[in-house]
mmCIF file with all atom_site columns, C-alpha atoms in Angstrom:
data_model
loop_
_atom_site.group_PDB
_atom_site.id
_atom_site.type_symbol
_atom_site.label_atom_id
_atom_site.label_alt_id
_atom_site.label_comp_id
_atom_site.label_asym_id
_atom_site.label_entity_id
_atom_site.label_seq_id
_atom_site.pdbx_PDB_ins_code
_atom_site.Cartn_x
_atom_site.Cartn_y
_atom_site.Cartn_z
_atom_site.occupancy
_atom_site.B_iso_or_equiv
_atom_site.pdbx_formal_charge
_atom_site.auth_seq_id
_atom_site.auth_comp_id
_atom_site.auth_asym_id
_atom_site.auth_atom_id
_atom_site.pdbx_PDB_model_num
ATOM 1   C CA . UNK Z 1 1   ? 25.024  -41.855 -22.175 1.00 77.00 ? 22  UNK Z CA 1
ATOM 2   C CA . UNK Z 1 2   ? 21.385  -42.361 -21.199 1.00 83.00 ? 23  UNK Z CA 1
ATOM 3   C CA . UNK Z 1 3   ? 22.529  -43.333 -17.680 1.00 86.00 ? 24  UNK Z CA 1
ATOM 4   C CA . UNK Z 1 4   ? 24.317  -39.987 -17.388 1.00 87.00 ? 25  UNK Z CA 1
ATOM 5   C CA . UNK Z 1 5   ? 21.194  -38.102 -18.520 1.00 86.00 ? 26  UNK Z CA 1
ATOM 6   C CA . UNK Z 1 6   ? 19.085  -40.022 -16.030 1.00 87.00 ? 27  UNK Z CA 1
ATOM 7   C CA . UNK Z 1 7   ? 21.453  -39.059 -13.182 1.00 89.00 ? 28  UNK Z CA 1
ATOM 8   C CA . UNK Z 1 8   ? 21.398  -35.402 -14.244 1.00 86.00 ? 29  UNK Z CA 1
ATOM 9   C CA . UNK Z 1 9   ? 17.618  -35.499 -14.471 1.00 85.00 ? 30  UNK Z CA 1
ATOM 10  C CA . UNK Z 1 10  ? 17.308  -37.075 -11.016 1.00 89.00 ? 31  UNK Z CA 1
ATOM 11  C CA . UNK Z 1 11  ? 19.627  -34.416 -9.575  1.00 87.00 ? 32  UNK Z CA 1
ATOM 12  C CA . UNK Z 1 12  ? 17.597  -31.626 -11.163 1.00 88.00 ? 33  UNK Z CA 1
ATOM 13  C CA . UNK Z 1 13  ? 14.278  -32.747 -9.643  1.00 90.00 ? 34  UNK Z CA 1
ATOM 14  C CA . UNK Z 1 14  ? 15.076  -31.768 -5.995  1.00 88.00 ? 35  UNK Z CA 1
ATOM 15  C CA . UNK Z 1 15  ? 16.581  -28.457 -7.109  1.00 89.00 ? 36  UNK Z CA 1
ATOM 16  C CA . UNK Z 1 16  ? 13.535  -27.547 -9.185  1.00 90.00 ? 37  UNK Z CA 1
ATOM 17  C CA . UNK Z 1 17  ? 11.210  -28.743 -6.407  1.00 88.00 ? 38  UNK Z CA 1
ATOM 18  C CA . UNK Z 1 18  ? 12.917  -26.498 -3.835  1.00 86.00 ? 39  UNK Z CA 1
ATOM 19  C CA . UNK Z 1 19  ? 12.768  -23.508 -6.198  1.00 87.00 ? 40  UNK Z CA 1
ATOM 20  C CA . UNK Z 1 20  ? 9.073   -24.119 -6.796  1.00 89.00 ? 41  UNK Z CA 1
ATOM 21  C CA . UNK Z 1 21  ? 8.435   -24.406 -3.042  1.00 88.00 ? 42  UNK Z CA 1
ATOM 22  C CA . UNK Z 1 22  ? 10.320  -21.169 -2.445  1.00 87.00 ? 43  UNK Z CA 1
ATOM 23  C CA . UNK Z 1 23  ? 8.274   -19.338 -5.066  1.00 90.00 ? 44  UNK Z CA 1
ATOM 24  C CA . UNK Z 1 24  ? 5.040   -20.709 -3.610  1.00 91.00 ? 45  UNK Z CA 1
ATOM 25  C CA . UNK Z 1 25  ? 6.022   -19.425 -0.145  1.00 90.00 ? 46  UNK Z CA 1
ATOM 26  C CA . UNK Z 1 26  ? 6.726   -15.993 -1.626  1.00 90.00 ? 47  UNK Z CA 1
ATOM 27  C CA . UNK Z 1 27  ? 3.313   -15.954 -3.319  1.00 89.00 ? 48  UNK Z CA 1
ATOM 28  C CA . UNK Z 1 28  ? 1.641   -16.963 -0.057  1.00 88.00 ? 49  UNK Z CA 1
ATOM 29  C CA . UNK Z 1 29  ? 3.541   -14.232 1.818   1.00 87.00 ? 50  UNK Z CA 1
ATOM 30  C CA . UNK Z 1 30  ? 2.459   -11.639 -0.732  1.00 88.00 ? 51  UNK Z CA 1
ATOM 31  C CA . UNK Z 1 31  ? -1.169  -12.743 -0.495  1.00 87.00 ? 52  UNK Z CA 1
ATOM 32  C CA . UNK Z 1 32  ? -1.112  -12.502 3.287   1.00 85.00 ? 53  UNK Z CA 1
ATOM 33  C CA . UNK Z 1 33  ? 0.521   -9.053  3.084   1.00 85.00 ? 54  UNK Z CA 1
ATOM 34  C CA . UNK Z 1 34  ? -2.181  -7.828  0.693   1.00 85.00 ? 55  UNK Z CA 1
ATOM 35  C CA . UNK Z 1 35  ? -4.841  -9.245  3.001   1.00 83.00 ? 56  UNK Z CA 1
ATOM 36  C CA . UNK Z 1 36  ? -3.210  -7.519  5.982   1.00 83.00 ? 57  UNK Z CA 1
ATOM 37  C CA . UNK Z 1 37  ? -3.191  -4.220  4.086   1.00 82.00 ? 58  UNK Z CA 1
ATOM 38  C CA . UNK Z 1 38  ? -6.831  -4.620  3.156   1.00 80.00 ? 59  UNK Z CA 1
ATOM 39  C CA . UNK Z 1 39  ? -7.815  -5.275  6.763   1.00 79.00 ? 60  UNK Z CA 1
ATOM 40  C CA . UNK Z 1 40  ? -5.524  -2.829  8.568   1.00 70.00 ? 61  UNK Z CA 1
ATOM 41  C CA . UNK Z 1 41  ? -6.178  0.883   8.170   1.00 55.00 ? 62  UNK Z CA 1
ATOM 42  C CA . UNK Z 1 42  ? -9.430  1.813   6.452   1.00 53.00 ? 63  UNK Z CA 1
ATOM 43  C CA . UNK Z 1 43  ? -9.316  4.210   3.525   1.00 51.00 ? 64  UNK Z CA 1
ATOM 44  C CA . UNK Z 1 44  ? -5.790  4.677   2.268   1.00 47.00 ? 65  UNK Z CA 1
ATOM 45  C CA . UNK Z 1 45  ? -4.528  1.176   3.106   1.00 43.00 ? 66  UNK Z CA 1
ATOM 46  C CA . UNK Z 1 46  ? -7.464  -0.418  1.320   1.00 45.00 ? 67  UNK Z CA 1
ATOM 47  C CA . UNK Z 1 47  ? -6.229  0.776   -2.053  1.00 49.00 ? 68  UNK Z CA 1
ATOM 48  C CA . UNK Z 1 48  ? -5.142  -2.735  -3.078  1.00 49.00 ? 69  UNK Z CA 1
ATOM 49  C CA . UNK Z 1 49  ? -7.574  -5.364  -4.256  1.00 49.00 ? 70  UNK Z CA 1
ATOM 50  C CA . UNK Z 1 50  ? -7.256  -8.882  -5.569  1.00 48.00 ? 71  UNK Z CA 1
ATOM 51  C CA . UNK Z 1 51  ? -8.944  -9.579  -8.874  1.00 48.00 ? 72  UNK Z CA 1
ATOM 52  C CA . UNK Z 1 52  ? -10.127 -12.997 -10.036 1.00 45.00 ? 73  UNK Z CA 1
ATOM 53  C CA . UNK Z 1 53  ? -6.767  -13.917 -11.569 1.00 46.00 ? 74  UNK Z CA 1
ATOM 54  C CA . UNK Z 1 54  ? -5.086  -13.420 -8.143  1.00 46.00 ? 75  UNK Z CA 1
ATOM 55  C CA . UNK Z 1 55  ? -3.011  -10.455 -9.209  1.00 46.00 ? 76  UNK Z CA 1
ATOM 56  C CA . UNK Z 1 56  ? -2.814  -7.285  -7.173  1.00 48.00 ? 77  UNK Z CA 1
ATOM 57  C CA . UNK Z 1 57  ? -4.399  -4.192  -8.683  1.00 48.00 ? 78  UNK Z CA 1
ATOM 58  C CA . UNK Z 1 58  ? -3.921  -0.705  -7.259  1.00 49.00 ? 79  UNK Z CA 1
ATOM 59  C CA . UNK Z 1 59  ? -7.253  1.067   -6.921  1.00 49.00 ? 80  UNK Z CA 1
ATOM 60  C CA . UNK Z 1 60  ? -5.907  4.003   -4.997  1.00 49.00 ? 81  UNK Z CA 1
ATOM 61  C CA . UNK Z 1 61  ? -8.066  7.127   -5.089  1.00 48.00 ? 82  UNK Z CA 1
ATOM 62  C CA . UNK Z 1 62  ? -4.845  9.118   -5.279  1.00 48.00 ? 83  UNK Z CA 1
ATOM 63  C CA . UNK Z 1 63  ? -4.055  7.867   -8.771  1.00 44.00 ? 84  UNK Z CA 1
ATOM 64  C CA . UNK Z 1 64  ? -6.369  10.509  -10.206 1.00 44.00 ? 85  UNK Z CA 1
ATOM 65  C CA . UNK Z 1 65  ? -5.903  14.226  -9.593  1.00 42.00 ? 86  UNK Z CA 1
ATOM 66  C CA . UNK Z 1 66  ? -7.992  16.009  -6.995  1.00 43.00 ? 87  UNK Z CA 1
ATOM 67  C CA . UNK Z 1 67  ? -9.654  19.066  -8.433  1.00 42.00 ? 88  UNK Z CA 1
ATOM 68  C CA . UNK Z 1 68  ? -10.037 22.389  -6.671  1.00 45.00 ? 89  UNK Z CA 1
ATOM 69  C CA . UNK Z 1 69  ? -8.264  24.200  -3.905  1.00 48.00 ? 90  UNK Z CA 1
ATOM 70  C CA . UNK Z 1 70  ? -6.641  22.630  -0.847  1.00 49.00 ? 91  UNK Z CA 1
ATOM 71  C CA . UNK Z 1 71  ? -9.740  22.707  1.363   1.00 51.00 ? 92  UNK Z CA 1
ATOM 72  C CA . UNK Z 1 72  ? -11.741 21.079  -1.414  1.00 51.00 ? 93  UNK Z CA 1
ATOM 73  C CA . UNK Z 1 73  ? -9.058  18.381  -1.544  1.00 50.00 ? 94  UNK Z CA 1
ATOM 74  C CA . UNK Z 1 74  ? -9.411  17.853  2.201   1.00 53.00 ? 95  UNK Z CA 1
ATOM 75  C CA . UNK Z 1 75  ? -13.153 17.308  1.971   1.00 52.00 ? 96  UNK Z CA 1
ATOM 76  C CA . UNK Z 1 76  ? -12.784 15.102  -1.120  1.00 50.00 ? 97  UNK Z CA 1
ATOM 77  C CA . UNK Z 1 77  ? -10.214 12.889  0.578   1.00 55.00 ? 98  UNK Z CA 1
ATOM 78  C CA . UNK Z 1 78  ? -12.285 12.884  3.749   1.00 50.00 ? 99  UNK Z CA 1
ATOM 79  C CA . UNK Z 1 79  ? -15.304 11.526  1.875   1.00 52.00 ? 100 UNK Z CA 1
ATOM 80  C CA . UNK Z 1 80  ? -13.154 8.919   0.084   1.00 51.00 ? 101 UNK Z CA 1
ATOM 81  C CA . UNK Z 1 81  ? -12.216 7.446   3.456   1.00 51.00 ? 102 UNK Z CA 1
ATOM 82  C CA . UNK Z 1 82  ? -14.396 4.408   4.088   1.00 45.00 ? 103 UNK Z CA 1
ATOM 83  C CA . UNK Z 1 83  ? -14.606 4.846   7.849   1.00 49.00 ? 104 UNK Z CA 1
ATOM 84  C CA . UNK Z 1 84  ? -15.712 8.199   9.172   1.00 49.00 ? 105 UNK Z CA 1
ATOM 85  C CA . UNK Z 1 85  ? -13.887 9.169   12.354  1.00 55.00 ? 106 UNK Z CA 1
ATOM 86  C CA . UNK Z 1 86  ? -15.632 12.512  12.455  1.00 59.00 ? 107 UNK Z CA 1
ATOM 87  C CA . UNK Z 1 87  ? -13.845 15.757  13.011  1.00 72.00 ? 108 UNK Z CA 1
ATOM 88  C CA . UNK Z 1 88  ? -10.575 14.089  14.032  1.00 80.00 ? 109 UNK Z CA 1
ATOM 89  C CA . UNK Z 1 89  ? -9.764  13.203  10.420  1.00 82.00 ? 110 UNK Z CA 1
ATOM 90  C CA . UNK Z 1 90  ? -10.724 16.640  9.172   1.00 86.00 ? 111 UNK Z CA 1
ATOM 91  C CA . UNK Z 1 91  ? -8.646  18.308  11.904  1.00 88.00 ? 112 UNK Z CA 1
ATOM 92  C CA . UNK Z 1 92  ? -5.669  16.126  11.021  1.00 90.00 ? 113 UNK Z CA 1
ATOM 93  C CA . UNK Z 1 93  ? -6.094  16.988  7.329   1.00 89.00 ? 114 UNK Z CA 1
ATOM 94  C CA . UNK Z 1 94  ? -6.135  20.697  8.176   1.00 89.00 ? 115 UNK Z CA 1
ATOM 95  C CA . UNK Z 1 95  ? -3.043  20.276  10.340  1.00 91.00 ? 116 UNK Z CA 1
ATOM 96  C CA . UNK Z 1 96  ? -1.296  18.507  7.454   1.00 91.00 ? 117 UNK Z CA 1
ATOM 97  C CA . UNK Z 1 97  ? -2.319  21.293  5.070   1.00 91.00 ? 118 UNK Z CA 1
ATOM 98  C CA . UNK Z 1 98  ? -0.827  23.885  7.433   1.00 92.00 ? 119 UNK Z CA 1
ATOM 99  C CA . UNK Z 1 99  ? 2.433   21.936  7.466   1.00 92.00 ? 120 UNK Z CA 1
ATOM 100 C CA . UNK Z 1 100 ? 2.389   21.756  3.659   1.00 92.00 ? 121 UNK Z CA 1
ATOM 101 C CA . UNK Z 1 101 ? 1.787   25.508  3.339   1.00 92.00 ? 122 UNK Z CA 1
ATOM 102 C CA . UNK Z 1 102 ? 4.839   26.096  5.534   1.00 93.00 ? 123 UNK Z CA 1
ATOM 103 C CA . UNK Z 1 103 ? 6.891   23.771  3.320   1.00 92.00 ? 124 UNK Z CA 1
ATOM 104 C CA . UNK Z 1 104 ? 7.139   20.941  5.856   1.00 91.00 ? 125 UNK Z CA 1
ATOM 105 C CA . UNK Z 1 105 ? 6.098   18.057  3.625   1.00 92.00 ? 126 UNK Z CA 1
ATOM 106 C CA . UNK Z 1 106 ? 8.326   15.496  5.359   1.00 93.00 ? 127 UNK Z CA 1
ATOM 107 C CA . UNK Z 1 107 ? 7.003   16.472  8.791   1.00 93.00 ? 128 UNK Z CA 1
ATOM 108 C CA . UNK Z 1 108 ? 3.439   16.182  7.461   1.00 92.00 ? 129 UNK Z CA 1
ATOM 109 C CA . UNK Z 1 109 ? 4.162   12.655  6.238   1.00 93.00 ? 130 UNK Z CA 1
ATOM 110 C CA . UNK Z 1 110 ? 5.682   11.748  9.632   1.00 93.00 ? 131 UNK Z CA 1
ATOM 111 C CA . UNK Z 1 111 ? 2.672   13.197  11.479  1.00 92.00 ? 132 UNK Z CA 1
ATOM 112 C CA . UNK Z 1 112 ? 0.229   11.250  9.298   1.00 91.00 ? 133 UNK Z CA 1
ATOM 113 C CA . UNK Z 1 113 ? 2.160   8.005   9.784   1.00 93.00 ? 134 UNK Z CA 1
ATOM 114 C CA . UNK Z 1 114 ? 2.070   8.473   13.555  1.00 92.00 ? 135 UNK Z CA 1
ATOM 115 C CA . UNK Z 1 115 ? -1.625  9.385   13.613  1.00 91.00 ? 136 UNK Z CA 1
ATOM 116 C CA . UNK Z 1 116 ? -2.913  6.636   11.332  1.00 90.00 ? 137 UNK Z CA 1
ATOM 117 C CA . UNK Z 1 117 ? -0.204  3.961   11.458  1.00 90.00 ? 138 UNK Z CA 1
ATOM 118 C CA . UNK Z 1 118 ? 0.345   4.055   7.673   1.00 90.00 ? 139 UNK Z CA 1
ATOM 119 C CA . UNK Z 1 119 ? 3.291   2.901   5.617   1.00 91.00 ? 140 UNK Z CA 1
ATOM 120 C CA . UNK Z 1 120 ? 5.639   5.509   4.221   1.00 92.00 ? 141 UNK Z CA 1
ATOM 121 C CA . UNK Z 1 121 ? 4.229   5.167   0.699   1.00 92.00 ? 142 UNK Z CA 1
ATOM 122 C CA . UNK Z 1 122 ? 0.612   5.393   1.859   1.00 91.00 ? 143 UNK Z CA 1
ATOM 123 C CA . UNK Z 1 123 ? 1.336   8.501   3.927   1.00 92.00 ? 144 UNK Z CA 1
ATOM 124 C CA . UNK Z 1 124 ? 3.327   10.082  1.094   1.00 92.00 ? 145 UNK Z CA 1
ATOM 125 C CA . UNK Z 1 125 ? 0.518   9.452   -1.400  1.00 92.00 ? 146 UNK Z CA 1
ATOM 126 C CA . UNK Z 1 126 ? -2.060  10.900  0.982   1.00 91.00 ? 147 UNK Z CA 1
ATOM 127 C CA . UNK Z 1 127 ? 0.006   14.040  1.707   1.00 91.00 ? 148 UNK Z CA 1
ATOM 128 C CA . UNK Z 1 128 ? 0.704   14.549  -2.003  1.00 90.00 ? 149 UNK Z CA 1
ATOM 129 C CA . UNK Z 1 129 ? -3.033  14.287  -2.726  1.00 89.00 ? 150 UNK Z CA 1
ATOM 130 C CA . UNK Z 1 130 ? -3.646  16.974  -0.093  1.00 86.00 ? 151 UNK Z CA 1
ATOM 131 C CA . UNK Z 1 131 ? -0.965  19.125  -1.684  1.00 83.00 ? 152 UNK Z CA 1
ATOM 132 C CA . UNK Z 1 132 ? -2.733  19.190  -5.070  1.00 80.00 ? 153 UNK Z CA 1
#
């Protein structure tokens, strides 16, 4: 009986080792993805940070409501952006607001993704913050 248990135990070791290796690769991939997001597009993409326990925490400025009218939201979001590209960002924000006023939310998201190379979620969050 103990010989049978030893064989089962020895067969389980490689299986558990491969599962552990697979999980470690996934963790490494997630860390590199978070690092890529932090280093890619300034402002919106930098809404993820790593805390000391190595878990991802969303620090997006869009998680809190933007007060005021639409133009106030544009200037608030513009100042939240860590890199200032001047009037180009403000012009793009105004263009997005015009699209939102006309009811073209999806087109506004597409335009923002093209202009700033953002993910769908990042662009959607940004456009929804403008819409408030």
